[in-house]
PDB file of C-alpha atoms in Angstrom:
ATOM      1  CA  MET G 367     -50.490  31.403 -91.709  1.00 43.00           C
ATOM      2  CA  GLY G 368     -49.804  32.864 -88.247  1.00 46.00           C
ATOM      3  CA  ASP G 369     -48.390  31.264 -85.111  1.00 54.00           C
ATOM      4  CA  GLY G 370     -49.833  29.428 -82.118  1.00 54.00           C
ATOM      5  CA  LEU G 371     -52.666  27.174 -83.264  1.00 64.00           C
ATOM      6  CA  PHE G 372     -51.685  27.468 -86.926  1.00 66.00           C
ATOM      7  CA  GLY G 373     -47.939  27.922 -87.078  1.00 63.00           C
ATOM      8  CA  ASP G 374     -45.793  26.292 -84.391  1.00 60.00           C
ATOM      9  CA  LEU G 375     -45.611  22.885 -86.086  1.00 67.00           C
ATOM     10  CA  PRO G 376     -44.004  22.081 -89.442  1.00 70.00           C
ATOM     11  CA  ALA G 377     -46.525  21.172 -92.128  1.00 71.00           C
ATOM     12  CA  ILE G 378     -44.848  17.798 -92.673  1.00 79.00           C
ATOM     13  CA  GLU G 379     -47.481  15.126 -93.125  1.00 84.00           C
ATOM     14  CA  VAL G 380     -47.632  12.128 -90.837  1.00 88.00           C
ATOM     15  CA  PRO G 381     -49.038   9.309 -93.011  1.00 89.00           C
ATOM     16  CA  LEU G 382     -52.325   7.945 -91.659  1.00 94.00           C
ATOM     17  CA  THR G 383     -53.274   4.797 -93.536  1.00 93.00           C
ATOM     18  CA  ARG G 384     -56.688   4.648 -91.824  1.00 95.00           C
ATOM     19  CA  ALA G 385     -57.402   8.368 -91.631  1.00 96.00           C
ATOM     20  CA  PRO G 386     -61.116   9.178 -91.009  1.00 97.00           C
ATOM     21  CA  LEU G 387     -60.945  11.755 -93.802  1.00 96.00           C
ATOM     22  CA  THR G 388     -64.211  11.441 -95.716  1.00 95.00           C
ATOM     23  CA  ARG G 389     -63.816  14.360 -98.114  1.00 96.00           C
ATOM     24  CA  VAL G 390     -61.346  17.003 -99.272  1.00 97.00           C
ATOM     25  CA  LEU G 391     -62.655  19.880-101.362  1.00 97.00           C
ATOM     26  CA  ALA G 392     -60.901  22.860-102.965  1.00 98.00           C
ATOM     27  CA  GLN G 393     -62.918  25.609-104.603  1.00 98.00           C
ATOM     28  CA  VAL G 394     -61.936  28.710-106.553  1.00 98.00           C
ATOM     29  CA  ARG G 395     -64.583  31.377-107.107  1.00 98.00           C
ATOM     30  CA  PHE G 396     -64.228  34.161-109.666  1.00 98.00           C
ATOM     31  CA  PRO G 397     -66.398  36.787-111.394  1.00 97.00           C
ATOM     32  CA  SER G 398     -68.582  35.212-114.058  1.00 96.00           C
ATOM     33  CA  VAL G 399     -66.790  34.347-117.311  1.00 97.00           C
ATOM     34  CA  SER G 400     -68.963  34.171-120.394  1.00 95.00           C
ATOM     35  CA  GLU G 401     -67.133  31.206-121.934  1.00 96.00           C
ATOM     36  CA  LEU G 402     -68.299  28.899-119.122  1.00 96.00           C
ATOM     37  CA  ALA G 403     -71.851  30.237-119.341  1.00 94.00           C
ATOM     38  CA  LEU G 404     -72.115  29.006-122.936  1.00 94.00           C
ATOM     39  CA  SER G 405     -72.601  25.418-124.045  1.00 95.00           C
ATOM     40  CA  ASP G 406     -69.581  25.486-126.369  1.00 96.00           C
ATOM     41  CA  GLY G 407     -67.205  26.498-123.590  1.00 97.00           C
ATOM     42  CA  GLN G 408     -68.686  24.022-121.125  1.00 97.00           C
ATOM     43  CA  HIS G 409     -68.264  21.123-123.549  1.00 97.00           C
ATOM     44  CA  ARG G 410     -64.745  22.198-124.490  1.00 97.00           C
ATOM     45  CA  PHE G 411     -63.668  22.305-120.841  1.00 98.00           C
ATOM     46  CA  SER G 412     -65.236  18.877-120.285  1.00 98.00           C
ATOM     47  CA  ARG G 413     -63.381  17.438-123.279  1.00 98.00           C
ATOM     48  CA  LEU G 414     -60.033  18.734-122.012  1.00 98.00           C
ATOM     49  CA  LEU G 415     -60.550  16.828-118.760  1.00 98.00           C
ATOM     50  CA  LYS G 416     -62.198  13.751-120.247  1.00 98.00           C
ATOM     51  CA  ALA G 417     -59.140  11.484-120.018  1.00 98.00           C
ATOM     52  CA  THR G 418     -59.111  11.791-116.227  1.00 98.00           C
ATOM     53  CA  TYR G 419     -62.753  12.646-115.531  1.00 98.00           C
ATOM     54  CA  PRO G 420     -64.779  10.887-118.271  1.00 98.00           C
ATOM     55  CA  VAL G 421     -68.185  10.815-116.560  1.00 98.00           C
ATOM     56  CA  ALA G 422     -70.071  14.088-117.137  1.00 97.00           C
ATOM     57  CA  ARG G 423     -73.330  15.108-115.481  1.00 95.00           C
ATOM     58  CA  GLN G 424     -75.316  18.270-114.994  1.00 93.00           C
ATOM     59  CA  GLN G 425     -77.448  19.197-112.022  1.00 87.00           C
ATOM     60  CA  SER G 426     -79.183  22.219-110.571  1.00 74.00           C
ATOM     61  CA  GLY G 427     -77.333  24.240-107.983  1.00 62.00           C
ATOM     62  CA  ILE G 428     -78.526  24.094-104.377  1.00 55.00           C
ATOM     63  CA  ASN G 429     -79.702  27.006-102.254  1.00 47.00           C
ATOM     64  CA  LEU G 430     -79.621  26.655 -98.480  1.00 43.00           C
ATOM     65  CA  VAL G 431     -82.689  28.135 -96.773  1.00 44.00           C
ATOM     66  CA  ILE G 432     -82.989  28.612 -93.009  1.00 49.00           C
ATOM     67  CA  THR G 433     -86.418  27.491 -91.729  1.00 43.00           C
ATOM     68  CA  PRO G 434     -87.898  26.803 -88.271  1.00 47.00           C
ATOM     69  CA  GLN G 435     -87.057  23.133 -88.931  1.00 45.00           C
ATOM     70  CA  GLY G 436     -83.416  23.930 -89.639  1.00 47.00           C
ATOM     71  CA  VAL G 437     -81.339  24.408 -92.802  1.00 46.00           C
ATOM     72  CA  MET G 438     -83.216  23.086 -95.849  1.00 49.00           C
ATOM     73  CA  GLN G 439     -82.032  22.547 -99.417  1.00 51.00           C
ATOM     74  CA  GLN G 440     -83.882  24.003-102.401  1.00 52.00           C
ATOM     75  CA  PRO G 441     -82.965  23.703-106.101  1.00 52.00           C
ATOM     76  CA  GLY G 442     -81.234  26.773-107.502  1.00 52.00           C
ATOM     77  CA  ARG G 443     -81.451  28.248-110.977  1.00 58.00           C
ATOM     78  CA  ASP G 444     -77.825  27.746-112.016  1.00 74.00           C
ATOM     79  CA  MET G 445     -76.715  24.520-113.659  1.00 86.00           C
ATOM     80  CA  ILE G 446     -73.521  22.917-112.383  1.00 95.00           C
ATOM     81  CA  TRP G 447     -71.366  20.523-114.383  1.00 97.00           C
ATOM     82  CA  GLN G 448     -69.853  17.558-112.544  1.00 97.00           C
ATOM     83  CA  LEU G 449     -67.002  15.561-114.085  1.00 98.00           C
ATOM     84  CA  GLN G 450     -66.025  12.331-112.319  1.00 98.00           C
ATOM     85  CA  ASP G 451     -63.560   9.514-112.711  1.00 98.00           C
ATOM     86  CA  LYS G 452     -65.010   6.052-113.318  1.00 97.00           C
ATOM     87  CA  ARG G 453     -64.687   5.064-109.655  1.00 97.00           C
ATOM     88  CA  ARG G 454     -66.420   8.274-108.521  1.00 96.00           C
ATOM     89  CA  GLU G 455     -63.511   9.003-106.191  1.00 98.00           C
ATOM     90  CA  TRP G 456     -62.578  12.339-107.795  1.00 98.00           C
ATOM     91  CA  GLN G 457     -64.877  15.063-109.063  1.00 98.00           C
ATOM     92  CA  VAL G 458     -64.466  18.406-110.810  1.00 98.00           C
ATOM     93  CA  SER G 459     -67.459  20.742-110.577  1.00 97.00           C
ATOM     94  CA  PHE G 460     -67.824  24.040-112.405  1.00 97.00           C
ATOM     95  CA  SER G 461     -70.144  26.796-113.515  1.00 96.00           C
ATOM     96  CA  ASP G 462     -69.464  30.223-114.986  1.00 96.00           C
ATOM     97  CA  GLY G 463     -68.322  31.516-111.570  1.00 96.00           C
ATOM     98  CA  PHE G 464     -66.372  28.708-109.904  1.00 97.00           C
ATOM     99  CA  VAL G 465     -64.390  25.519-110.309  1.00 98.00           C
ATOM    100  CA  SER G 466     -63.806  22.915-107.616  1.00 98.00           C
ATOM    101  CA  LEU G 467     -61.976  19.643-107.107  1.00 98.00           C
ATOM    102  CA  GLU G 468     -63.012  17.113-104.481  1.00 98.00           C
ATOM    103  CA  THR G 469     -62.080  13.594-103.523  1.00 98.00           C
ATOM    104  CA  SER G 470     -62.915  10.782-101.149  1.00 96.00           C
ATOM    105  CA  LYS G 471     -59.491   9.186-101.814  1.00 96.00           C
ATOM    106  CA  TYR G 472     -57.068  11.844-100.643  1.00 97.00           C
ATOM    107  CA  VAL G 473     -53.380  10.899-100.823  1.00 94.00           C
ATOM    108  CA  SER G 474     -51.339  14.011 -99.997  1.00 94.00           C
ATOM    109  CA  ARG G 475     -51.202  17.758-100.439  1.00 95.00           C
ATOM    110  CA  ASP G 476     -48.653  17.363-103.262  1.00 95.00           C
ATOM    111  CA  ASP G 477     -50.915  14.996-105.181  1.00 97.00           C
ATOM    112  CA  PHE G 478     -54.065  17.061-104.624  1.00 98.00           C
ATOM    113  CA  CYS G 479     -52.486  20.379-105.626  1.00 98.00           C
ATOM    114  CA  ALA G 480     -50.930  18.811-108.741  1.00 98.00           C
ATOM    115  CA  ARG G 481     -54.371  17.567-109.818  1.00 98.00           C
ATOM    116  CA  LEU G 482     -55.884  20.982-109.124  1.00 98.00           C
ATOM    117  CA  HIS G 483     -53.149  22.655-111.172  1.00 98.00           C
ATOM    118  CA  SER G 484     -54.050  20.424-114.142  1.00 98.00           C
ATOM    119  CA  VAL G 485     -57.722  21.393-113.840  1.00 98.00           C
ATOM    120  CA  LEU G 486     -56.856  25.095-113.726  1.00 98.00           C
ATOM    121  CA  ASN G 487     -54.578  24.755-116.750  1.00 98.00           C
ATOM    122  CA  ALA G 488     -57.506  23.284-118.686  1.00 98.00           C
ATOM    123  CA  LEU G 489     -59.725  26.111-117.466  1.00 98.00           C
ATOM    124  CA  VAL G 490     -57.487  28.857-118.865  1.00 97.00           C
ATOM    125  CA  ASP G 491     -57.467  27.099-122.236  1.00 97.00           C
ATOM    126  CA  VAL G 492     -61.209  27.758-122.372  1.00 98.00           C
ATOM    127  CA  ALA G 493     -61.826  30.884-120.303  1.00 97.00           C
ATOM    128  CA  GLU G 494     -59.760  33.682-118.812  1.00 91.00           C
ATOM    129  CA  PRO G 495     -60.796  34.543-115.256  1.00 96.00           C
ATOM    130  CA  VAL G 496     -59.011  37.722-114.221  1.00 96.00           C
ATOM    131  CA  LEU G 497     -59.498  37.633-110.453  1.00 97.00           C
ATOM    132  CA  CYS G 498     -60.303  35.157-107.715  1.00 98.00           C
ATOM    133  CA  ASP G 499     -63.068  36.176-105.309  1.00 98.00           C
ATOM    134  CA  ARG G 500     -62.420  33.238-102.980  1.00 98.00           C
ATOM    135  CA  ILE G 501     -59.861  30.429-102.734  1.00 98.00           C
ATOM    136  CA  GLY G 502     -60.300  27.657-100.205  1.00 98.00           C
ATOM    137  CA  ILE G 503     -59.623  24.073 -99.242  1.00 98.00           C
ATOM    138  CA  ARG G 504     -61.651  22.016 -96.828  1.00 97.00           C
ATOM    139  CA  TYR G 505     -60.912  18.814 -94.906  1.00 97.00           C
ATOM    140  CA  ILE G 506     -63.827  16.833 -93.440  1.00 96.00           C
ATOM    141  CA  ASN G 507     -63.016  14.109 -90.895  1.00 96.00           C
ATOM    142  CA  GLN G 508     -65.696  11.832 -89.445  1.00 96.00           C
ATOM    143  CA  ILE G 509     -65.253   9.278 -86.681  1.00 97.00           C
ATOM    144  CA  SER G 510     -67.858   6.583 -86.080  1.00 96.00           C
ATOM    145  CA  GLY G 511     -68.209   3.077 -84.660  1.00 95.00           C
ATOM    146  CA  GLU G 512     -66.110   1.907 -81.726  1.00 96.00           C
ATOM    147  CA  SER G 513     -63.649   4.761 -82.205  1.00 96.00           C
ATOM    148  CA  LEU G 514     -66.335   7.142 -80.877  1.00 94.00           C
ATOM    149  CA  LEU G 515     -65.686   5.725 -77.414  1.00 92.00           C
ATOM    150  CA  ARG G 516     -62.263   7.355 -77.520  1.00 96.00           C
ATOM    151  CA  VAL G 517     -63.054  10.905 -78.613  1.00 95.00           C
ATOM    152  CA  ASN G 518     -61.776  12.217 -75.284  1.00 95.00           C
ATOM    153  CA  GLU G 519     -58.445  10.544 -76.048  1.00 96.00           C
ATOM    154  CA  PHE G 520     -58.290  11.713 -79.670  1.00 97.00           C
ATOM    155  CA  PHE G 521     -58.950  15.446 -79.285  1.00 96.00           C
ATOM    156  CA  ARG G 522     -57.694  18.261 -77.091  1.00 94.00           C
ATOM    157  CA  PRO G 523     -60.011  18.978 -74.143  1.00 92.00           C
ATOM    158  CA  GLU G 524     -61.066  22.353 -75.557  1.00 90.00           C
ATOM    159  CA  MET G 525     -62.544  20.562 -78.593  1.00 92.00           C
ATOM    160  CA  LEU G 526     -64.944  18.333 -76.640  1.00 92.00           C
ATOM    161  CA  GLY G 527     -67.618  20.940 -75.826  1.00 88.00           C
ATOM    162  CA  GLY G 528     -71.039  19.466 -75.076  1.00 87.00           C
ATOM    163  CA  TRP G 529     -69.660  15.931 -75.136  1.00 86.00           C
ATOM    164  CA  ALA G 530     -67.571  16.692 -72.053  1.00 83.00           C
ATOM    165  CA  VAL G 531     -70.630  18.157 -70.314  1.00 82.00           C
ATOM    166  CA  SER G 532     -72.675  15.050 -71.135  1.00 86.00           C
ATOM    167  CA  GLN G 533     -70.160  12.815 -69.392  1.00 84.00           C
ATOM    168  CA  ARG G 534     -71.140  14.363 -66.062  1.00 80.00           C
ATOM    169  CA  SER G 535     -74.808  13.348 -66.446  1.00 76.00           C
ATOM    170  CA  GLU G 536     -76.183   9.903 -65.694  1.00 78.00           C
ATOM    171  CA  SER G 537     -79.651  10.534 -67.153  1.00 78.00           C
ATOM    172  CA  ALA G 538     -79.266  12.962 -70.080  1.00 78.00           C
ATOM    173  CA  ASN G 539     -78.178  11.531 -73.444  1.00 84.00           C
ATOM    174  CA  LEU G 540     -76.238  13.732 -75.816  1.00 89.00           C
ATOM    175  CA  VAL G 541     -78.180  14.120 -79.085  1.00 88.00           C
ATOM    176  CA  GLN G 542     -76.063  16.710 -80.880  1.00 91.00           C
ATOM    177  CA  SER G 543     -73.251  19.084 -79.992  1.00 92.00           C
ATOM    178  CA  LEU G 544     -71.519  21.297 -82.552  1.00 91.00           C
ATOM    179  CA  SER G 545     -68.945  24.033 -82.168  1.00 92.00           C
ATOM    180  CA  GLU G 546     -68.122  26.549 -84.905  1.00 93.00           C
ATOM    181  CA  SER G 547     -65.212  28.985 -84.696  1.00 95.00           C
ATOM    182  CA  LEU G 548     -63.916  31.410 -87.325  1.00 96.00           C
ATOM    183  CA  PHE G 549     -60.311  32.573 -87.089  1.00 95.00           C
ATOM    184  CA  GLU G 550     -58.729  35.409 -89.060  1.00 93.00           C
ATOM    185  CA  LEU G 551     -55.020  35.426 -89.824  1.00 88.00           C
ATOM    186  CA  GLY G 552     -54.131  38.379 -92.025  1.00 89.00           C
ATOM    187  CA  VAL G 553     -56.029  37.892 -95.295  1.00 92.00           C
ATOM    188  CA  ASP G 554     -56.586  34.191 -94.570  1.00 95.00           C
ATOM    189  CA  ARG G 555     -59.378  32.672 -92.518  1.00 96.00           C
ATOM    190  CA  MET G 556     -60.150  29.299 -91.034  1.00 96.00           C
ATOM    191  CA  LEU G 557     -63.576  27.983 -90.087  1.00 96.00           C
ATOM    192  CA  ILE G 558     -63.446  25.035 -87.693  1.00 96.00           C
ATOM    193  CA  ARG G 559     -66.537  22.941 -87.012  1.00 94.00           C
ATOM    194  CA  SER G 560     -66.415  20.043 -84.610  1.00 95.00           C
ATOM    195  CA  GLY G 561     -68.743  17.959 -82.539  1.00 94.00           C
ATOM    196  CA  TRP G 562     -71.172  15.081 -82.173  1.00 93.00           C
ATOM    197  CA  ILE G 563     -73.709  14.416 -84.952  1.00 93.00           C
ATOM    198  CA  PRO G 564     -76.601  11.967 -84.499  1.00 92.00           C
ATOM    199  CA  ALA G 565     -77.307   9.089 -86.866  1.00 93.00           C
ATOM    200  CA  ARG G 566     -78.555  10.318 -90.268  1.00 91.00           C
ATOM    201  CA  GLY G 567     -77.891  13.886 -89.158  1.00 88.00           C
ATOM    202  CA  THR G 568     -75.770  16.390 -91.071  1.00 80.00           C
ATOM    203  CA  VAL G 569     -74.329  19.849 -90.549  1.00 75.00           C
ATOM    204  CA  GLU G 570     -74.744  20.813 -94.215  1.00 76.00           C
ATOM    205  CA  PRO G 571     -74.544  19.098 -97.638  1.00 79.00           C
ATOM    206  CA  SER G 572     -70.758  18.641 -97.738  1.00 79.00           C
ATOM    207  CA  VAL G 573     -70.779  16.513 -94.568  1.00 84.00           C
ATOM    208  CA  PRO G 574     -72.083  12.997 -95.358  1.00 83.00           C
ATOM    209  CA  ALA G 575     -75.004  11.708 -93.283  1.00 89.00           C
ATOM    210  CA  LEU G 576     -73.956   8.428 -91.651  1.00 92.00           C
ATOM    211  CA  PRO G 577     -76.287   5.654 -90.408  1.00 94.00           C
ATOM    212  CA  SER G 578     -74.797   5.920 -86.903  1.00 94.00           C
ATOM    213  CA  ASP G 579     -73.621   8.645 -84.524  1.00 93.00           C
ATOM    214  CA  SER G 580     -70.367  10.313 -85.534  1.00 95.00           C
ATOM    215  CA  TRP G 581     -67.864  12.960 -84.537  1.00 95.00           C
ATOM    216  CA  VAL G 582     -66.939  15.527 -87.188  1.00 95.00           C
ATOM    217  CA  LEU G 583     -63.852  17.711 -87.456  1.00 96.00           C
ATOM    218  CA  ASP G 584     -64.314  20.064 -90.403  1.00 96.00           C
ATOM    219  CA  LEU G 585     -61.464  22.452 -91.300  1.00 97.00           C
ATOM    220  CA  ASP G 586     -62.207  25.105 -93.945  1.00 97.00           C
ATOM    221  CA  SER G 587     -59.095  27.160 -94.758  1.00 97.00           C
ATOM    222  CA  PHE G 588     -59.770  30.029 -97.167  1.00 97.00           C
ATOM    223  CA  THR G 589     -59.252  33.602 -98.280  1.00 97.00           C
ATOM    224  CA  ASP G 590     -61.904  35.887 -99.710  1.00 96.00           C
ATOM    225  CA  ASN G 591     -59.322  38.534-100.476  1.00 96.00           C
ATOM    226  CA  SER G 592     -59.336  39.417-104.184  1.00 96.00           C
ATOM    227  CA  GLU G 593     -56.278  37.924-105.904  1.00 96.00           C
ATOM    228  CA  ASP G 594     -55.039  37.623-109.473  1.00 97.00           C
ATOM    229  CA  PHE G 595     -55.981  34.401-111.248  1.00 98.00           C
ATOM    230  CA  SER G 596     -53.289  32.116-112.623  1.00 98.00           C
ATOM    231  CA  PRO G 597     -53.044  28.318-112.389  1.00 98.00           C
ATOM    232  CA  ALA G 598     -49.653  28.414-110.695  1.00 98.00           C
ATOM    233  CA  GLY G 599     -50.600  31.218-108.326  1.00 97.00           C
ATOM    234  CA  VAL G 600     -53.909  29.678-107.292  1.00 98.00           C
ATOM    235  CA  SER G 601     -52.373  26.231-106.802  1.00 98.00           C
ATOM    236  CA  ALA G 602     -49.671  27.770-104.612  1.00 97.00           C
ATOM    237  CA  ARG G 603     -52.295  29.586-102.516  1.00 97.00           C
ATOM    238  CA  VAL G 604     -54.282  26.372-102.075  1.00 98.00           C
ATOM    239  CA  ARG G 605     -51.086  24.682-100.905  1.00 96.00           C
ATOM    240  CA  GLU G 606     -50.481  27.467 -98.353  1.00 95.00           C
ATOM    241  CA  LEU G 607     -54.045  27.176 -97.087  1.00 96.00           C
ATOM    242  CA  ALA G 608     -53.750  23.385 -96.917  1.00 96.00           C
ATOM    243  CA  ASP G 609     -50.531  23.721 -94.907  1.00 94.00           C
ATOM    244  CA  GLY G 610     -52.371  25.978 -92.449  1.00 93.00           C
ATOM    245  CA  ALA G 611     -55.246  23.504 -92.163  1.00 95.00           C
ATOM    246  CA  TYR G 612     -52.797  20.700 -91.449  1.00 95.00           C
ATOM    247  CA  ARG G 613     -51.058  22.691 -88.725  1.00 93.00           C
ATOM    248  CA  ALA G 614     -54.437  23.315 -87.125  1.00 94.00           C
ATOM    249  CA  PHE G 615     -55.319  19.627 -87.422  1.00 95.00           C
ATOM    250  CA  ARG G 616     -52.091  18.572 -85.722  1.00 93.00           C
ATOM    251  CA  ASN G 617     -52.732  21.007 -82.883  1.00 91.00           C
ATOM    252  CA  LEU G 618     -56.325  19.817 -82.368  1.00 94.00           C
ATOM    253  CA  VAL G 619     -55.726  16.056 -82.294  1.00 95.00           C
ATOM    254  CA  THR G 620     -53.611  14.057 -79.867  1.00 95.00           C
ATOM    255  CA  ASP G 621     -50.818  11.537 -80.312  1.00 94.00           C
ATOM    256  CA  ASP G 622     -53.411   8.846 -79.506  1.00 97.00           C
ATOM    257  CA  PHE G 623     -55.341   9.913 -82.619  1.00 97.00           C
ATOM    258  CA  LEU G 624     -52.224   9.702 -84.797  1.00 95.00           C
ATOM    259  CA  GLU G 625     -51.291   6.286 -83.424  1.00 96.00           C
ATOM    260  CA  HIS G 626     -54.819   4.911 -83.795  1.00 97.00           C
ATOM    261  CA  TYR G 627     -55.159   5.898 -87.445  1.00 97.00           C
ATOM    262  CA  ALA G 628     -51.538   5.255 -88.506  1.00 94.00           C
TER     263      ALA G 628
END
């Protein structure tokens, strides 16, 4: 991905043993494949992944509806399969038009992309997607507790938004402040959400609602450019997008952040 915010640092990971990374999610969308719309194909795909993800569930998809009260969730018509490990730390989700891998126990880009590659290899044993409509990987960081007192030390000034404004007021309390920016770099895009979320509040379903105030940094690196489907090719693209997200992350946080969570 380009230069400046996304390209002037090497994508070499600095290990953070206490990283506030609550979720990492990669998703590949493709035109509907009939094999995954049928029960036989769904069960076959589940069996291929059973050794790693033995817990299988089905649930209705979720539609997001904008109302005067905000974004609301409503059950959708499509059924989604969810395959989890026994500790519920890793999950594969799929329907006839997508497959995703998510975790709350992220280790590294190498580990994550290797696991994704295995999932995609199982997929092509059952179905044969021809094209990808969208490929993306998302990193959700949430800071809470005493660390919230140091957000001005952890992030670049341009990331602080309404929080910085609130520090100049002695009477007004900050309830919520969210910034959303979409960047385009060739055929790749990055959506960055950041800001202060109140207790039990959420931006949307992928961001967990915490019992206390929190600061979220949500990096969604993706392409919706049509690309050929192959396990190796898709895994490589996810790795490229993850590298871009990491470069952005390193440019948005400070050395104080890295030292605090090392």
